[in-house]
mmCIF file of C-alpha atoms in Angstrom:
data_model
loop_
_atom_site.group_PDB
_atom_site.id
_atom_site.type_symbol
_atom_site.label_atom_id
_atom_site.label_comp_id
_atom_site.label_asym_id
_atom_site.label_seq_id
_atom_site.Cartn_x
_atom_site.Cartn_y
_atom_site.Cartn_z
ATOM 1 C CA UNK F 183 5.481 32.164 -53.039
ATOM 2 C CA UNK F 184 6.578 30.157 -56.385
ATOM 3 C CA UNK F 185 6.413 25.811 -56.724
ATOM 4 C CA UNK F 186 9.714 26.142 -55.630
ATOM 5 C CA UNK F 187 9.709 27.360 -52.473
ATOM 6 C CA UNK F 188 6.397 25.594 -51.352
ATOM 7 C CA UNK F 189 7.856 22.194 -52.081
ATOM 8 C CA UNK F 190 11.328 23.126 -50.612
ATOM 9 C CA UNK F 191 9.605 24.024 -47.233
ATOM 10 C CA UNK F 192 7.350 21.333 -47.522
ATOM 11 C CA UNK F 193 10.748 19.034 -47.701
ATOM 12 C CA UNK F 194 12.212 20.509 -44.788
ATOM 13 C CA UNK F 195 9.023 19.756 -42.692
ATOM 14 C CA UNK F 196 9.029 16.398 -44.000
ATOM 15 C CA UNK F 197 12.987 15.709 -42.481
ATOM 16 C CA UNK F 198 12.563 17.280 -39.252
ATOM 17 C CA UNK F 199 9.303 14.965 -38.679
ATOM 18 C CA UNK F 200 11.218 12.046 -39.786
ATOM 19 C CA UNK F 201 14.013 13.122 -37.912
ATOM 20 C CA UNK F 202 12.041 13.726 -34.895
ATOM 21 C CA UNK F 203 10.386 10.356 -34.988
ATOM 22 C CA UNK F 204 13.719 8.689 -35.398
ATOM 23 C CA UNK F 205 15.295 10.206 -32.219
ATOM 24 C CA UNK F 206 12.499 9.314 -30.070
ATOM 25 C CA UNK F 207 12.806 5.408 -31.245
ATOM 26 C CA UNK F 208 16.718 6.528 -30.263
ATOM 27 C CA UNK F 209 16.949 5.067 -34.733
ATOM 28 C CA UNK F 210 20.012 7.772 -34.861
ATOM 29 C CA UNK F 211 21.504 6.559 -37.884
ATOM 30 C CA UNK F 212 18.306 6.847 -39.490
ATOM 31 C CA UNK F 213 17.822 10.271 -37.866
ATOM 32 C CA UNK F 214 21.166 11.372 -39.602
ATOM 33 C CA UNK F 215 19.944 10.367 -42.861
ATOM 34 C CA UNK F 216 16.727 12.599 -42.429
ATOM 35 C CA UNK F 217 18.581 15.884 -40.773
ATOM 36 C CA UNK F 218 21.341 15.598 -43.195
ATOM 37 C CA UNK F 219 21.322 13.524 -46.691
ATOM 38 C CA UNK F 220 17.614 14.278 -47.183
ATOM 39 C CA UNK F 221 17.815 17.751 -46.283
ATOM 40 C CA UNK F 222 21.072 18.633 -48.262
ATOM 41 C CA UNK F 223 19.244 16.262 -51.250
ATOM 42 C CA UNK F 224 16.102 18.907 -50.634
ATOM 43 C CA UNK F 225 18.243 21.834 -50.620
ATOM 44 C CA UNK F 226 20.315 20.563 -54.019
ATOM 45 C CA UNK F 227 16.790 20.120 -55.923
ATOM 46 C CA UNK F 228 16.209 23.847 -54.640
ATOM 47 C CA UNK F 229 19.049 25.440 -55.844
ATOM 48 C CA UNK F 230 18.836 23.817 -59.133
ATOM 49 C CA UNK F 231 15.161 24.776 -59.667
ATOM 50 C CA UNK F 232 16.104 28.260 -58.903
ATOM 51 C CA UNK F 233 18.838 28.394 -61.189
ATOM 52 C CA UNK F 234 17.237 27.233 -63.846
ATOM 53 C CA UNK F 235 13.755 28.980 -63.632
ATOM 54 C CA UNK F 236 15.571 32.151 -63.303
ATOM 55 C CA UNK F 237 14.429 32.645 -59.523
ATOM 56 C CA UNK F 238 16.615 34.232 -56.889
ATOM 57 C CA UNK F 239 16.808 31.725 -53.852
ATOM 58 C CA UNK F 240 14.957 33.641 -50.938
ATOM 59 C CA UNK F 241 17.603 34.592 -48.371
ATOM 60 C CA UNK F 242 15.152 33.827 -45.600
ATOM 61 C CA UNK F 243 14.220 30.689 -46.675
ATOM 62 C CA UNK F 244 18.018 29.311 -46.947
ATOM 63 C CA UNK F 245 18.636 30.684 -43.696
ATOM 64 C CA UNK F 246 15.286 28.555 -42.481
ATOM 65 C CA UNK F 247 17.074 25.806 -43.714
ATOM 66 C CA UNK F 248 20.544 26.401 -42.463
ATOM 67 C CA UNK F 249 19.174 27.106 -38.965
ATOM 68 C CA UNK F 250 17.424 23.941 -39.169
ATOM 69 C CA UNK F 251 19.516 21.552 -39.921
ATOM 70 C CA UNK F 252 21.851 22.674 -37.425
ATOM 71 C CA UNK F 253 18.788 22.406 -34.325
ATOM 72 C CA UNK F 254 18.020 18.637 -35.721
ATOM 73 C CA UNK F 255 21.611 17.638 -36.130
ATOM 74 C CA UNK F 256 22.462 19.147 -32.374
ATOM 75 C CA UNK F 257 21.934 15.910 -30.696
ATOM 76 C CA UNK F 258 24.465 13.776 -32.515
ATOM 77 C CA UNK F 259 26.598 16.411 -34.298
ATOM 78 C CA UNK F 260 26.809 18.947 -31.561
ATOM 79 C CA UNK F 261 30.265 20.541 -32.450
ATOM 80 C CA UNK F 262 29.611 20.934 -36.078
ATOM 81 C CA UNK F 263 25.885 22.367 -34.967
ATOM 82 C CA UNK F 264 27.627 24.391 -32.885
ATOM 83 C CA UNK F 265 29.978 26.221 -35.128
ATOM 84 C CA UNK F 266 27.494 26.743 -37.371
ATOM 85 C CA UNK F 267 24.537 28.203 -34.641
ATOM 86 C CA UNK F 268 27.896 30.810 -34.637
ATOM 87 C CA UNK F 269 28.579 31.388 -38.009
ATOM 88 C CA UNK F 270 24.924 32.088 -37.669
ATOM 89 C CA UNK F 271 25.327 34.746 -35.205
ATOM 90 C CA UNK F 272 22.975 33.248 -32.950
ATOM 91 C CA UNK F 273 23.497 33.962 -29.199
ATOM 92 C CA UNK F 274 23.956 31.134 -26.747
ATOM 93 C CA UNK F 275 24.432 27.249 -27.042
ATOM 94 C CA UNK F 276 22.485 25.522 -29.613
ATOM 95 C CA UNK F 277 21.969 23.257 -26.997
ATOM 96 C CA UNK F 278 19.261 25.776 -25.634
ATOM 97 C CA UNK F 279 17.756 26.008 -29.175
ATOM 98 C CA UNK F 280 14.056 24.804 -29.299
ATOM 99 C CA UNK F 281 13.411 22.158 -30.886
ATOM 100 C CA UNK F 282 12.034 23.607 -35.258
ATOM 101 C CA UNK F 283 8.058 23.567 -35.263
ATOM 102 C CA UNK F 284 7.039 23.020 -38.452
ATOM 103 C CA UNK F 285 3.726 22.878 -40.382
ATOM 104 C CA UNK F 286 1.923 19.301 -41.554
ATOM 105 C CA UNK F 287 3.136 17.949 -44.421
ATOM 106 C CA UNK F 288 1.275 18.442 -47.621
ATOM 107 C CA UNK F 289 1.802 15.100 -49.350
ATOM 108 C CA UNK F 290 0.335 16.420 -52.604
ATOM 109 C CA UNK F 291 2.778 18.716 -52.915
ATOM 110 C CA UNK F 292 6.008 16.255 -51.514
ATOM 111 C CA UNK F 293 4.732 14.121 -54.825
ATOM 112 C CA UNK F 294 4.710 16.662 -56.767
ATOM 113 C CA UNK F 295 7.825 18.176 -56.329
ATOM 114 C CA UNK F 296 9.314 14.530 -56.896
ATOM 115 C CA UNK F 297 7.563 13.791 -59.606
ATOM 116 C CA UNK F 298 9.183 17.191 -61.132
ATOM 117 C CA UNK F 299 12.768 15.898 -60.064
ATOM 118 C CA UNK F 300 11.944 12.425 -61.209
ATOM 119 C CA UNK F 301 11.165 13.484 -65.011
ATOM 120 C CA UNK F 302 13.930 15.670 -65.121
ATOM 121 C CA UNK F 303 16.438 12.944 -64.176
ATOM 122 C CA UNK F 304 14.301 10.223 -66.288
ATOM 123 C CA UNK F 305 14.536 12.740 -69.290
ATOM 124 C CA UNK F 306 17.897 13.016 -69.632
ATOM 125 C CA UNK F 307 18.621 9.427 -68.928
ATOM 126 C CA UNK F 308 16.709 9.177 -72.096
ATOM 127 C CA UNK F 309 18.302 11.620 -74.193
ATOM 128 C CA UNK F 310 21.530 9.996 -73.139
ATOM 129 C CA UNK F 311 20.256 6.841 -74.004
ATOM 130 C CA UNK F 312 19.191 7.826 -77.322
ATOM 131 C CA UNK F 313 22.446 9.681 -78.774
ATOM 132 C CA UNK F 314 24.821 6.164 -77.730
ATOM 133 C CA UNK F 315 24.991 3.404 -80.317
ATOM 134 C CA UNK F 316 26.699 0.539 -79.957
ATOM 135 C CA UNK F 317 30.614 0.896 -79.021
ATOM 136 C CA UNK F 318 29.482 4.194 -77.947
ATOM 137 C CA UNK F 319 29.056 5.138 -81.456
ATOM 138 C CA UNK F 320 27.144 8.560 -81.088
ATOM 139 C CA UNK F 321 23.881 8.676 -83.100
ATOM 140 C CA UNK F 322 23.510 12.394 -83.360
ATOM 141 C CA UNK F 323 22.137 15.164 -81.485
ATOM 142 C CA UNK F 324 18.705 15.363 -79.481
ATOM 143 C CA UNK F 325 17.363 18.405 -80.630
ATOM 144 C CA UNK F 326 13.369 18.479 -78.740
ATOM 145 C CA UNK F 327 12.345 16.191 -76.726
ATOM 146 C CA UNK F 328 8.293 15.097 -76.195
ATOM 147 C CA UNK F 329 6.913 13.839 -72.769
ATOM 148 C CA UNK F 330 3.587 11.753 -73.086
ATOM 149 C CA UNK F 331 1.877 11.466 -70.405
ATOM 150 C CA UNK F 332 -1.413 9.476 -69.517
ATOM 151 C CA UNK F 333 -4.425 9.932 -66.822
ATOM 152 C CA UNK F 334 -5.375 6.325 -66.717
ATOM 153 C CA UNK F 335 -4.105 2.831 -67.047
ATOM 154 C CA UNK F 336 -5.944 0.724 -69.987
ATOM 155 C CA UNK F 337 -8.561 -1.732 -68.453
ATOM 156 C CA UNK F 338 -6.619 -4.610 -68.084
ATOM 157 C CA UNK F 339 -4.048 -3.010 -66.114
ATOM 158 C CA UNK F 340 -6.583 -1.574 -63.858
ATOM 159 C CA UNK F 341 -7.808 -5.117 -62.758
ATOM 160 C CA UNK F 342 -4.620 -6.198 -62.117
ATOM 161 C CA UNK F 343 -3.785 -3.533 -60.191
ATOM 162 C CA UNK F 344 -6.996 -3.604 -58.113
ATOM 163 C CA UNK F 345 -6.256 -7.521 -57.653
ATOM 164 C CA UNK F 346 -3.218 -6.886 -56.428
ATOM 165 C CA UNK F 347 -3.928 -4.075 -54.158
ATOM 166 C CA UNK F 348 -6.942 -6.942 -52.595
ATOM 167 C CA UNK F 349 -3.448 -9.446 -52.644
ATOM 168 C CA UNK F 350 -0.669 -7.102 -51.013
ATOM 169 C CA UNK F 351 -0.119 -7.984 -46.988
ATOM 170 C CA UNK F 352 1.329 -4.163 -46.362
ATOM 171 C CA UNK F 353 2.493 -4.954 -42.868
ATOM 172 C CA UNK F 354 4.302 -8.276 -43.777
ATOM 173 C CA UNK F 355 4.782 -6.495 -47.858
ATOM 174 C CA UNK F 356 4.262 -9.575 -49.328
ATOM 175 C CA UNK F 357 2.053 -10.907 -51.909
ATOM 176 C CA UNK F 358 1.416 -14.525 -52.544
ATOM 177 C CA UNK F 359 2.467 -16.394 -55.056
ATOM 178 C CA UNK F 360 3.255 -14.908 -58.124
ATOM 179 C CA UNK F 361 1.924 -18.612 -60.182
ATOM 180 C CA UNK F 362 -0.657 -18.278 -57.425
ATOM 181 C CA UNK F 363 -1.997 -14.913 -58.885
ATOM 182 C CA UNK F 364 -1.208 -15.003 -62.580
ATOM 183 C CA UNK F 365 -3.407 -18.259 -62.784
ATOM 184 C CA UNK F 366 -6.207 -16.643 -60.979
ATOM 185 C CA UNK F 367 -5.520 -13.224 -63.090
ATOM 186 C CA UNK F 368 -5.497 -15.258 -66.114
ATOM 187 C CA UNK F 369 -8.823 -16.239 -66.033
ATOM 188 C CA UNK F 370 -10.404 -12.507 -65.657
ATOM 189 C CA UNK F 371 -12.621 -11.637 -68.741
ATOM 190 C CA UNK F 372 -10.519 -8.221 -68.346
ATOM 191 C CA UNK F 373 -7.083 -9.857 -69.035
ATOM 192 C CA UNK F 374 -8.031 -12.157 -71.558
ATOM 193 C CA UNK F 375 -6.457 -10.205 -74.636
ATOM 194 C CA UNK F 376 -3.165 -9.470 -72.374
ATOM 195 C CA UNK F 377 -1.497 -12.731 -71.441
ATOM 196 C CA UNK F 378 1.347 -11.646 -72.923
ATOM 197 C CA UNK F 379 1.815 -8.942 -71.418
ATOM 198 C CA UNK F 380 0.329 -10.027 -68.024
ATOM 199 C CA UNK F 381 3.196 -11.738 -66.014
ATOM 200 C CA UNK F 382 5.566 -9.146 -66.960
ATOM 201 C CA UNK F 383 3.186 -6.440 -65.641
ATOM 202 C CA UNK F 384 2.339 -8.611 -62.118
ATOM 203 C CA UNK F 385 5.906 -9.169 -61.495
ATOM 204 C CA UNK F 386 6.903 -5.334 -61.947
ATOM 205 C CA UNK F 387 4.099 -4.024 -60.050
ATOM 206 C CA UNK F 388 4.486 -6.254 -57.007
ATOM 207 C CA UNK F 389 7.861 -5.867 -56.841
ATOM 208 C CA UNK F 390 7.208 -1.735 -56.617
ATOM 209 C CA UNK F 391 4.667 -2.640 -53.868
ATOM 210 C CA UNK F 392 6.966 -4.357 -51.958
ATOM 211 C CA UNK F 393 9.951 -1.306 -52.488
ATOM 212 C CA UNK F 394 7.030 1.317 -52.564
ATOM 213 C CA UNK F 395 4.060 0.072 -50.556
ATOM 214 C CA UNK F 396 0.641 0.690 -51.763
ATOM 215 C CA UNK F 397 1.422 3.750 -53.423
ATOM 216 C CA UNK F 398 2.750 1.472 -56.309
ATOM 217 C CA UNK F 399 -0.386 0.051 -56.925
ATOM 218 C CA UNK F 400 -2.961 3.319 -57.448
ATOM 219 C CA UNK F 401 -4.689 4.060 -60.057
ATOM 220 C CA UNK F 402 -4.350 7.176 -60.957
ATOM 221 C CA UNK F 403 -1.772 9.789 -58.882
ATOM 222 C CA UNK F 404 -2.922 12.529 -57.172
ATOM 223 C CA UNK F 405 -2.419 15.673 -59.113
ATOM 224 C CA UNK F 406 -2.396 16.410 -62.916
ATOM 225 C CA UNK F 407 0.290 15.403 -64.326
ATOM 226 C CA UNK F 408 -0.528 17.785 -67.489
ATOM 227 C CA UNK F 409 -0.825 20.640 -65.794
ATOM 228 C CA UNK F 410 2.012 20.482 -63.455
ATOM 229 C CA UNK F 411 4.558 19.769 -66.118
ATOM 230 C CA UNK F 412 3.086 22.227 -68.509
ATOM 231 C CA UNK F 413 3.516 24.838 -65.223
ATOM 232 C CA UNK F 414 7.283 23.357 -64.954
ATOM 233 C CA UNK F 415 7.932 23.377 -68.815
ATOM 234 C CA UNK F 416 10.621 26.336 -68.675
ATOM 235 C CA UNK F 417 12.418 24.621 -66.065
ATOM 236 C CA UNK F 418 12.854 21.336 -67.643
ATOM 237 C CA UNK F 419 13.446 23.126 -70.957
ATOM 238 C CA UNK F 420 16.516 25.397 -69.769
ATOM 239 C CA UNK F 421 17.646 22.129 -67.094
ATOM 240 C CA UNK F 422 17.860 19.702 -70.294
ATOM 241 C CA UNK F 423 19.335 22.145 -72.742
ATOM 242 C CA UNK F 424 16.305 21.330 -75.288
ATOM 243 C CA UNK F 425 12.898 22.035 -76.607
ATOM 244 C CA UNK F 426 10.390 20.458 -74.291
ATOM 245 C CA UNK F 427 6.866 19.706 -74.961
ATOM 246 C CA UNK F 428 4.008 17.798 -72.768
ATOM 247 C CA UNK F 429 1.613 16.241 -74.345
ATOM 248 C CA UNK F 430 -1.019 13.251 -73.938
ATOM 249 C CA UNK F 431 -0.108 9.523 -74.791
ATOM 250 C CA UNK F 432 -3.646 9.236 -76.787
ATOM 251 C CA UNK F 433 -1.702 11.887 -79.330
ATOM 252 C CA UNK F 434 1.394 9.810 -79.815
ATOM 253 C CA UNK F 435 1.787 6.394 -81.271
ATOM 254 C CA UNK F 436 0.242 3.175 -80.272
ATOM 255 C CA UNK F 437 3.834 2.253 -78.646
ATOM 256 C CA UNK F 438 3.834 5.349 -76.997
ATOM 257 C CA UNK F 439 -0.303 4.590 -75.501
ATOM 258 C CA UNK F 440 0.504 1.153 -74.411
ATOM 259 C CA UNK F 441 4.057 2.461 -72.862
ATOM 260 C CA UNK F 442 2.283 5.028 -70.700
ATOM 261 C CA UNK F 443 1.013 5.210 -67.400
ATOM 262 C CA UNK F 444 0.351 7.303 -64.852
ATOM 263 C CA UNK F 445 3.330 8.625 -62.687
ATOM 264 C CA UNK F 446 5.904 7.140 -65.486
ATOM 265 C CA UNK F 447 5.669 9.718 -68.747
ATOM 266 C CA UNK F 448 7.437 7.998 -71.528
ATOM 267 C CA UNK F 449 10.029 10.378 -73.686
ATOM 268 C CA UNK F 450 10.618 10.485 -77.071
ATOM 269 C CA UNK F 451 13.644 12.425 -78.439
ATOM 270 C CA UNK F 452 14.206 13.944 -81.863
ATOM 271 C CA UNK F 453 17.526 13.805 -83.242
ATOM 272 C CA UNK F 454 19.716 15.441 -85.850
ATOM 273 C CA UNK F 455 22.795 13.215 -87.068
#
């Protein structure tokens, strides 16, 4: 079974459990967002993955999905479920259709196959970014394009991510003050060379706490980020029409090191005039 396929299932179990947990709080808006939006979002990453790694989607699996989505939408879309349960050529009412079981989701892999969408879509934002001059004056061509990536944050960061992490009411997802912690931050013998760059830093990170929860705040993310976009490189190459390579931050320039962190590669694009 390819990447692909693993984190497309994966996705799937991840929306029916959400969906699931939604109808029993009777949350059916939120349920529809889970059976539907998410799961047609999962199945659009799939198809584009497959298309441009060269891979065949598996007939089974899309029929998985299909069959799916039509059990979990049943209890609030139950015509539309229904015609589809017969396009399938399923016998009976959906309405008799057990309820999917599905396997426990590997959040590993539900990171990783984001993180894979994420630095597609960041990429070409990028290159985008980097052919428009002013007026939108086009500045030439991107020609390759160079993801850094980085296992670690530098010290400083570290601290200040541990602080907050210490700071961070999850339940409430709140922090103090932000005065409150900068003058207790800037005291740290860790931070002492980084005031500049300290507030800026606080404010961004507590503010992805708050949208993220304490994911925002680790230190490192859970799988290598090297390998898994050196294992992906094809992909990205044939999805962004260019030359892609992956490399460390410590083997780009200082701007590039202090740029990088983990979970947030920074790009840099060549370009031809």
């Amino acid at each position: 079974t390819q990447f692909v396929d693993k984190a497309f299932i994966n996705e799937i179990n991840s929306c029916v459990l959400k969906a699931d947990a939604c109808y029993e709080q009777l949350m059916h808006r939120d349920a529809l967002t889970a059976g539907f939006f998410a799961l047609q979002q999962a199945r659009d990453s799939y198809r584009k993955s497959c298309k441009y790694t060269g891979i065949a989607m598996h007939r089974d699996l899309v029929a998985h999905f299909i069959t799916t989505q039509a059990i979990v939408l049943s209890p609030i879309c139950p015509h539309f479920s229904e015609h589809v349960w017969g396009l399938l050529g399923r016998d009976g009412s959906i309405m008799n259709a057990k309820w999917p079981v599905v396997e426990a989701v590997d959040a590993r892999l539900l990171r990783e196959g984001r993180y894979v969408d994420f630095v597609e879509t960041d990429t070409r934002k990028k290159m985008d970014k980097a052919t428009s001059g002013k007026k939108g004056k086009s500045l030439g061509t991107v020609t390759a394009a160079t993801i850094f990536v980085t296992r670690e944050y530098p010290a400083w960061q570290q601290h200040v991510l541990t602080f907050l992490t210490s700071k961070f009411n999850a339940e409430k997802k709140e922090f103090p003050s932000r005065t409150e912690m900068f003058q207790e931050l800037v005291k740290a013998p860790a931070c002492k060379d980084a005031k500049k760059q300290l507030m800026p830093f606080v404010a961004l990170k507590a503010t992805e706490a708050i949208e993220q929860g304490l994911e925002a705040l680790e230190l490192t993310v859970p799988f290598d980020e090297v390998d898994l976009l050196q294992s992906n490189v094809d992909y990205l190459t044939r999805a962004l029409g260019v030359p892609i390579t992956v490399e460390l931050a410590s083997n780009g320039t200082e701007k590039t090191q202090a740029a990088c962190c983990p979970g947030k590669p920074i790009v840099v694009c060549e370009l031809t005039k």
